[in-house]
Short mmCIF file of N, CA, C and O in Angstrom, two decimals:
data_model
loop_
_atom_site.label_atom_id
_atom_site.label_comp_id
_atom_site.label_asym_id
_atom_site.label_seq_id
_atom_site.Cartn_x
_atom_site.Cartn_y
_atom_site.Cartn_z
N MET E 1 0.85 -1.18 0.00
CA MET E 1 0.00 0.00 0.00
C MET E 1 0.89 1.24 0.00
O MET E 1 1.93 1.27 0.64
N ASP E 2 0.43 2.23 -0.69
CA ASP E 2 1.13 3.52 -0.79
C ASP E 2 1.27 4.14 0.60
O ASP E 2 0.32 4.22 1.37
N GLU E 3 2.49 4.55 0.94
CA GLU E 3 2.77 5.12 2.27
C GLU E 3 1.97 6.40 2.51
O GLU E 3 1.55 6.67 3.64
N LYS E 4 1.75 7.18 1.45
CA LYS E 4 0.97 8.42 1.59
C LYS E 4 -0.47 8.09 2.02
O LYS E 4 -1.03 8.75 2.89
N LEU E 5 -1.06 7.06 1.42
CA LEU E 5 -2.41 6.65 1.81
C LEU E 5 -2.43 6.19 3.25
O LEU E 5 -3.35 6.51 4.01
N ARG E 6 -1.43 5.43 3.63
CA ARG E 6 -1.34 4.93 5.02
C ARG E 6 -1.31 6.10 5.99
O ARG E 6 -2.02 6.11 6.99
N LYS E 7 -0.49 7.11 5.70
CA LYS E 7 -0.39 8.26 6.60
C LYS E 7 -1.65 9.11 6.59
O LYS E 7 -2.01 9.70 7.61
N THR E 8 -2.33 9.17 5.45
CA THR E 8 -3.55 9.98 5.34
C THR E 8 -4.72 9.34 6.07
O THR E 8 -5.49 10.03 6.72
N TYR E 9 -4.84 8.01 5.96
CA TYR E 9 -6.05 7.35 6.45
C TYR E 9 -5.89 6.54 7.73
O TYR E 9 -6.89 6.09 8.30
N LEU E 10 -4.67 6.31 8.19
CA LEU E 10 -4.50 5.51 9.41
C LEU E 10 -3.78 6.30 10.48
O LEU E 10 -2.70 6.81 10.22
N PRO E 11 -4.28 6.43 11.69
CA PRO E 11 -5.60 5.95 12.09
C PRO E 11 -6.69 6.73 11.38
O PRO E 11 -6.52 7.88 11.01
N MET E 12 -7.82 6.09 11.22
CA MET E 12 -8.92 6.61 10.43
C MET E 12 -9.91 7.38 11.31
O MET E 12 -10.14 7.02 12.46
N THR E 13 -10.50 8.41 10.73
CA THR E 13 -11.58 9.10 11.44
C THR E 13 -12.81 8.20 11.44
O THR E 13 -12.94 7.31 10.59
N GLU E 14 -13.69 8.43 12.38
CA GLU E 14 -14.93 7.64 12.40
C GLU E 14 -15.72 7.84 11.11
O GLU E 14 -16.29 6.89 10.58
N THR E 15 -15.73 9.05 10.61
CA THR E 15 -16.46 9.34 9.37
C THR E 15 -15.92 8.47 8.23
O THR E 15 -16.70 7.79 7.55
N ALA E 16 -14.62 8.47 8.03
CA ALA E 16 -14.02 7.67 6.96
C ALA E 16 -14.28 6.19 7.18
O ALA E 16 -14.62 5.46 6.24
N PHE E 17 -14.15 5.74 8.42
CA PHE E 17 -14.37 4.33 8.74
C PHE E 17 -15.79 3.90 8.36
O PHE E 17 -15.98 2.89 7.67
N TYR E 18 -16.77 4.67 8.79
CA TYR E 18 -18.16 4.29 8.53
C TYR E 18 -18.54 4.43 7.06
O TYR E 18 -19.37 3.66 6.56
N ILE E 19 -17.94 5.37 6.36
CA ILE E 19 -18.20 5.49 4.92
C ILE E 19 -17.67 4.25 4.21
O ILE E 19 -18.39 3.62 3.42
N LEU E 20 -16.42 3.89 4.48
CA LEU E 20 -15.86 2.69 3.84
C LEU E 20 -16.64 1.44 4.22
O LEU E 20 -16.92 0.59 3.38
N LEU E 21 -16.99 1.32 5.48
CA LEU E 21 -17.76 0.17 5.94
C LEU E 21 -19.11 0.11 5.22
O LEU E 21 -19.57 -0.96 4.83
N SER E 22 -19.72 1.25 5.02
CA SER E 22 -21.01 1.31 4.32
C SER E 22 -20.90 0.87 2.87
O SER E 22 -21.84 0.33 2.29
N LEU E 23 -19.73 1.11 2.27
CA LEU E 23 -19.58 0.86 0.84
C LEU E 23 -19.08 -0.54 0.50
O LEU E 23 -18.69 -0.81 -0.63
N VAL E 24 -19.13 -1.44 1.47
CA VAL E 24 -18.86 -2.84 1.17
C VAL E 24 -19.92 -3.31 0.17
O VAL E 24 -19.67 -4.15 -0.69
N LYS E 25 -21.10 -2.73 0.27
CA LYS E 25 -22.16 -2.93 -0.72
C LYS E 25 -22.42 -1.57 -1.37
O LYS E 25 -22.39 -0.53 -0.69
N PRO E 26 -22.66 -1.54 -2.68
CA PRO E 26 -22.84 -0.26 -3.39
C PRO E 26 -23.96 0.59 -2.79
O PRO E 26 -25.02 0.06 -2.43
N LYS E 27 -23.69 1.90 -2.70
CA LYS E 27 -24.69 2.83 -2.16
C LYS E 27 -24.46 4.21 -2.76
O LYS E 27 -23.34 4.56 -3.12
N HIS E 28 -25.51 5.01 -2.79
CA HIS E 28 -25.37 6.42 -3.14
C HIS E 28 -25.21 7.21 -1.85
O HIS E 28 -25.36 6.67 -0.74
N GLY E 29 -24.88 8.48 -1.97
CA GLY E 29 -24.55 9.31 -0.81
C GLY E 29 -25.60 9.32 0.28
O GLY E 29 -25.28 9.14 1.46
N TYR E 30 -26.86 9.53 -0.09
CA TYR E 30 -27.90 9.60 0.93
C TYR E 30 -28.07 8.26 1.65
O TYR E 30 -28.28 8.22 2.86
N ALA E 31 -27.91 7.16 0.93
CA ALA E 31 -28.01 5.83 1.56
C ALA E 31 -26.86 5.62 2.55
O ALA E 31 -27.04 4.98 3.58
N ILE E 32 -25.69 6.19 2.24
CA ILE E 32 -24.57 6.11 3.18
C ILE E 32 -24.90 6.88 4.45
O ILE E 32 -24.68 6.39 5.56
N ILE E 33 -25.44 8.08 4.29
CA ILE E 33 -25.83 8.90 5.44
C ILE E 33 -26.79 8.12 6.34
O ILE E 33 -26.62 8.06 7.56
N GLU E 34 -27.82 7.51 5.72
CA GLU E 34 -28.80 6.73 6.49
C GLU E 34 -28.17 5.51 7.15
O GLU E 34 -28.47 5.19 8.29
N ASN E 35 -27.30 4.83 6.43
CA ASN E 35 -26.65 3.63 6.96
C ASN E 35 -25.77 3.95 8.17
O ASN E 35 -25.80 3.24 9.17
N VAL E 36 -25.00 5.03 8.07
CA VAL E 36 -24.12 5.43 9.18
C VAL E 36 -24.96 5.80 10.40
O VAL E 36 -24.65 5.39 11.52
N ALA E 37 -26.03 6.54 10.19
CA ALA E 37 -26.90 6.92 11.30
C ALA E 37 -27.48 5.66 11.97
O ALA E 37 -27.51 5.56 13.20
N GLN E 38 -27.89 4.70 11.16
CA GLN E 38 -28.46 3.46 11.70
C GLN E 38 -27.41 2.66 12.46
O GLN E 38 -27.66 2.19 13.57
N MET E 39 -26.21 2.51 11.89
CA MET E 39 -25.16 1.72 12.55
C MET E 39 -24.73 2.33 13.87
O MET E 39 -24.31 1.60 14.78
N THR E 40 -24.81 3.66 13.99
CA THR E 40 -24.33 4.34 15.19
C THR E 40 -25.47 4.78 16.11
O THR E 40 -25.25 5.60 17.00
N ASN E 41 -26.66 4.25 15.89
CA ASN E 41 -27.84 4.64 16.68
C ASN E 41 -28.01 6.17 16.70
O ASN E 41 -28.23 6.75 17.75
N GLU E 42 -27.84 6.77 15.52
CA GLU E 42 -28.01 8.22 15.32
C GLU E 42 -26.91 9.06 15.99
O GLU E 42 -27.00 10.27 16.00
N ARG E 43 -25.88 8.44 16.54
CA ARG E 43 -24.80 9.20 17.17
C ARG E 43 -24.03 10.01 16.14
O ARG E 43 -23.62 11.13 16.39
N ILE E 44 -23.85 9.43 14.96
CA ILE E 44 -23.16 10.13 13.88
C ILE E 44 -24.18 10.44 12.79
O ILE E 44 -24.78 9.53 12.22
N LYS E 45 -24.37 11.72 12.55
CA LYS E 45 -25.27 12.18 11.49
C LYS E 45 -24.44 12.99 10.50
O LYS E 45 -24.07 14.12 10.79
N LEU E 46 -24.13 12.37 9.38
CA LEU E 46 -23.31 13.03 8.38
C LEU E 46 -24.13 14.03 7.58
O LEU E 46 -25.22 13.70 7.13
N GLY E 47 -23.58 15.21 7.41
CA GLY E 47 -24.22 16.20 6.57
C GLY E 47 -23.75 16.07 5.14
O GLY E 47 -22.73 15.43 4.86
N PRO E 48 -24.46 16.69 4.20
CA PRO E 48 -24.10 16.60 2.79
C PRO E 48 -22.67 17.08 2.51
O PRO E 48 -21.94 16.44 1.74
N GLY E 49 -22.24 18.16 3.13
CA GLY E 49 -20.89 18.67 2.91
C GLY E 49 -19.82 17.67 3.34
O GLY E 49 -18.84 17.45 2.64
N THR E 50 -20.06 17.05 4.49
CA THR E 50 -19.11 16.06 5.01
C THR E 50 -19.06 14.83 4.11
O THR E 50 -17.98 14.38 3.72
N ILE E 51 -20.22 14.30 3.79
CA ILE E 51 -20.26 13.05 3.02
C ILE E 51 -19.70 13.23 1.62
O ILE E 51 -18.86 12.46 1.16
N TYR E 52 -20.12 14.30 0.94
CA TYR E 52 -19.69 14.45 -0.45
C TYR E 52 -18.23 14.90 -0.54
O TYR E 52 -17.53 14.51 -1.47
N GLY E 53 -17.75 15.64 0.44
CA GLY E 53 -16.32 15.98 0.49
C GLY E 53 -15.48 14.74 0.70
O GLY E 53 -14.46 14.52 0.04
N SER E 54 -15.93 13.88 1.64
CA SER E 54 -15.21 12.63 1.92
C SER E 54 -15.25 11.68 0.72
O SER E 54 -14.23 11.08 0.36
N LEU E 55 -16.41 11.56 0.10
CA LEU E 55 -16.53 10.67 -1.07
C LEU E 55 -15.62 11.13 -2.20
O LEU E 55 -14.96 10.32 -2.85
N SER E 56 -15.58 12.44 -2.41
CA SER E 56 -14.73 12.99 -3.47
C SER E 56 -13.25 12.67 -3.21
O SER E 56 -12.53 12.22 -4.11
N LYS E 57 -12.81 12.90 -1.97
CA LYS E 57 -11.41 12.63 -1.62
C LYS E 57 -11.10 11.14 -1.71
O LYS E 57 -10.07 10.74 -2.26
N MET E 58 -11.99 10.30 -1.19
CA MET E 58 -11.76 8.86 -1.23
C MET E 58 -11.75 8.34 -2.67
O MET E 58 -10.99 7.43 -2.99
N ASN E 59 -12.60 8.91 -3.51
CA ASN E 59 -12.62 8.51 -4.92
C ASN E 59 -11.30 8.90 -5.59
O ASN E 59 -10.71 8.11 -6.31
N LYS E 60 -10.84 10.11 -5.31
CA LYS E 60 -9.57 10.59 -5.87
C LYS E 60 -8.41 9.71 -5.40
O LYS E 60 -7.48 9.43 -6.17
N ASP E 61 -8.46 9.24 -4.16
CA ASP E 61 -7.41 8.40 -3.59
C ASP E 61 -7.60 6.91 -3.93
O ASP E 61 -6.86 6.07 -3.43
N ASN E 62 -8.62 6.59 -4.73
CA ASN E 62 -8.90 5.21 -5.19
C ASN E 62 -9.30 4.25 -4.07
O ASN E 62 -9.10 3.05 -4.19
N LEU E 63 -9.85 4.78 -2.97
CA LEU E 63 -10.38 3.91 -1.92
C LEU E 63 -11.79 3.45 -2.27
O LEU E 63 -12.23 2.39 -1.83
N ILE E 64 -12.48 4.28 -3.04
CA ILE E 64 -13.82 3.94 -3.52
C ILE E 64 -13.86 4.28 -5.01
O ILE E 64 -12.98 4.98 -5.52
N GLN E 65 -14.91 3.79 -5.66
CA GLN E 65 -15.09 4.14 -7.07
C GLN E 65 -16.58 4.32 -7.36
O GLN E 65 -17.42 3.76 -6.66
N ILE E 66 -16.85 5.11 -8.36
CA ILE E 66 -18.22 5.27 -8.83
C ILE E 66 -18.47 4.11 -9.77
O ILE E 66 -17.74 3.92 -10.75
N ILE E 67 -19.49 3.31 -9.47
CA ILE E 67 -19.75 2.15 -10.32
C ILE E 67 -20.95 2.36 -11.23
O ILE E 67 -21.17 1.59 -12.14
N GLN E 68 -21.73 3.42 -10.92
CA GLN E 68 -22.92 3.67 -11.73
C GLN E 68 -23.39 5.08 -11.48
O GLN E 68 -23.22 5.61 -10.38
N GLU E 69 -23.98 5.68 -12.48
CA GLU E 69 -24.61 6.99 -12.31
C GLU E 69 -26.02 6.88 -12.86
O GLU E 69 -26.22 6.45 -13.99
N GLU E 70 -26.98 7.22 -12.03
CA GLU E 70 -28.37 7.21 -12.46
C GLU E 70 -29.00 8.52 -12.04
O GLU E 70 -28.94 8.90 -10.89
N SER E 71 -29.57 9.23 -12.99
CA SER E 71 -30.12 10.57 -12.76
C SER E 71 -29.04 11.44 -12.14
O SER E 71 -27.98 11.62 -12.68
N ASN E 72 -29.33 11.94 -10.95
CA ASN E 72 -28.38 12.78 -10.23
C ASN E 72 -27.58 12.01 -9.21
O ASN E 72 -26.82 12.59 -8.46
N ARG E 73 -27.76 10.71 -9.14
CA ARG E 73 -27.12 9.91 -8.10
C ARG E 73 -25.93 9.13 -8.64
O ARG E 73 -26.00 8.50 -9.68
N LYS E 74 -24.86 9.18 -7.85
CA LYS E 74 -23.69 8.36 -8.14
C LYS E 74 -23.70 7.21 -7.14
O LYS E 74 -23.91 7.42 -5.95
N ILE E 75 -23.49 6.01 -7.64
CA ILE E 75 -23.43 4.83 -6.80
C ILE E 75 -21.95 4.50 -6.59
O ILE E 75 -21.20 4.34 -7.56
N TYR E 76 -21.54 4.40 -5.33
CA TYR E 76 -20.15 4.16 -4.96
C TYR E 76 -19.98 2.76 -4.40
O TYR E 76 -20.91 2.18 -3.85
N GLN E 77 -18.75 2.25 -4.51
CA GLN E 77 -18.39 0.99 -3.88
C GLN E 77 -16.92 1.03 -3.50
O GLN E 77 -16.11 1.70 -4.16
N ILE E 78 -16.59 0.33 -2.43
CA ILE E 78 -15.21 0.27 -1.96
C ILE E 78 -14.35 -0.46 -3.00
O ILE E 78 -14.82 -1.39 -3.65
N THR E 79 -13.09 -0.05 -3.14
CA THR E 79 -12.16 -0.72 -4.04
C THR E 79 -11.30 -1.71 -3.24
O THR E 79 -11.40 -1.77 -2.01
N GLU E 80 -10.45 -2.41 -3.94
CA GLU E 80 -9.54 -3.34 -3.27
C GLU E 80 -8.61 -2.59 -2.31
O GLU E 80 -8.38 -3.03 -1.19
N ILE E 81 -8.12 -1.44 -2.75
CA ILE E 81 -7.26 -0.62 -1.88
C ILE E 81 -8.05 -0.14 -0.66
O ILE E 81 -7.56 -0.17 0.46
N GLY E 82 -9.28 0.30 -0.88
CA GLY E 82 -10.13 0.75 0.22
C GLY E 82 -10.40 -0.37 1.21
O GLY E 82 -10.38 -0.16 2.42
N ALA E 83 -10.62 -1.58 0.70
CA ALA E 83 -10.86 -2.73 1.57
C ALA E 83 -9.62 -3.04 2.40
O ALA E 83 -9.72 -3.41 3.57
N GLU E 84 -8.45 -2.87 1.79
CA GLU E 84 -7.20 -3.11 2.52
C GLU E 84 -7.02 -2.09 3.65
O GLU E 84 -6.67 -2.44 4.77
N VAL E 85 -7.30 -0.82 3.34
CA VAL E 85 -7.21 0.23 4.36
C VAL E 85 -8.22 -0.03 5.47
O VAL E 85 -7.90 0.09 6.66
N LEU E 86 -9.44 -0.40 5.11
CA LEU E 86 -10.47 -0.69 6.10
C LEU E 86 -10.04 -1.86 6.99
O LEU E 86 -10.21 -1.80 8.22
N GLN E 87 -9.47 -2.89 6.42
CA GLN E 87 -9.03 -4.04 7.21
C GLN E 87 -7.92 -3.66 8.18
O GLN E 87 -7.90 -4.10 9.33
N LEU E 88 -6.98 -2.83 7.72
CA LEU E 88 -5.92 -2.36 8.62
C LEU E 88 -6.50 -1.59 9.80
O LEU E 88 -6.05 -1.75 10.94
N GLU E 89 -7.52 -0.78 9.53
CA GLU E 89 -8.14 -0.02 10.61
C GLU E 89 -8.92 -0.93 11.55
O GLU E 89 -8.88 -0.76 12.77
N LYS E 90 -9.61 -1.92 11.02
CA LYS E 90 -10.32 -2.89 11.86
C LYS E 90 -9.34 -3.61 12.79
O LYS E 90 -9.62 -3.79 13.97
N THR E 91 -8.21 -4.01 12.25
CA THR E 91 -7.18 -4.69 13.04
C THR E 91 -6.68 -3.78 14.16
O THR E 91 -6.50 -4.22 15.30
N ARG E 92 -6.47 -2.50 13.82
CA ARG E 92 -6.01 -1.53 14.83
C ARG E 92 -7.04 -1.37 15.94
O ARG E 92 -6.72 -1.39 17.12
N ILE E 93 -8.31 -1.27 15.57
CA ILE E 93 -9.38 -1.11 16.55
C ILE E 93 -9.51 -2.36 17.42
O ILE E 93 -9.71 -2.27 18.63
N GLU E 94 -9.39 -3.53 16.80
CA GLU E 94 -9.45 -4.78 17.57
C GLU E 94 -8.32 -4.85 18.59
O GLU E 94 -8.51 -5.30 19.71
N GLU E 95 -7.13 -4.38 18.20
CA GLU E 95 -6.00 -4.35 19.13
C GLU E 95 -6.29 -3.41 20.30
O GLU E 95 -6.03 -3.76 21.46
N LEU E 96 -6.84 -2.24 20.00
CA LEU E 96 -7.21 -1.29 21.06
C LEU E 96 -8.19 -1.93 22.04
O LEU E 96 -8.03 -1.85 23.25
N TYR E 97 -9.19 -2.59 21.48
CA TYR E 97 -10.21 -3.22 22.31
C TYR E 97 -9.60 -4.34 23.17
O TYR E 97 -9.83 -4.41 24.37
N ARG E 98 -8.80 -5.18 22.53
CA ARG E 98 -8.17 -6.29 23.24
C ARG E 98 -7.30 -5.77 24.39
O ARG E 98 -7.36 -6.27 25.51
N ASN E 99 -6.49 -4.76 24.11
CA ASN E 99 -5.62 -4.20 25.14
C ASN E 99 -6.41 -3.54 26.26
O ASN E 99 -6.03 -3.64 27.42
N SER E 100 -7.52 -2.92 25.91
CA SER E 100 -8.33 -2.27 26.95
C SER E 100 -8.97 -3.30 27.89
O SER E 100 -9.19 -3.03 29.05
N ARG E 101 -9.25 -4.48 27.37
CA ARG E 101 -9.87 -5.54 28.17
C ARG E 101 -8.87 -6.18 29.12
O ARG E 101 -9.26 -6.75 30.13
N GLU E 102 -7.58 -6.09 28.79
CA GLU E 102 -6.55 -6.74 29.60
C GLU E 102 -6.12 -5.91 30.80
O GLU E 102 -5.44 -6.41 31.66
N VAL E 103 -6.51 -4.67 30.82
CA VAL E 103 -6.08 -3.78 31.91
C VAL E 103 -7.01 -3.89 33.08
O VAL E 103 -8.17 -4.01 33.00
#
């Protein structure tokens, strides 16, 4: 993995984590917003500026890709690179959790 991507995305913000996690299955922006709110019991409510700014950057960095455009909606999905970054972050979070349980 590109070292620049590693430094940019790891450790990952909650916003980036939940966006990538949401895009394991293809979704458009509003569906991502709804999915993140549901997964976090409404704790995280992404606004349009946040979601579309993040999607644009992640698309540029090849973590996600647009797989379809219908009307005004772009359908996004995680890429292989994005899945690798997400897995690295999951591993990091699991380590944090494991270490916290041992104390």
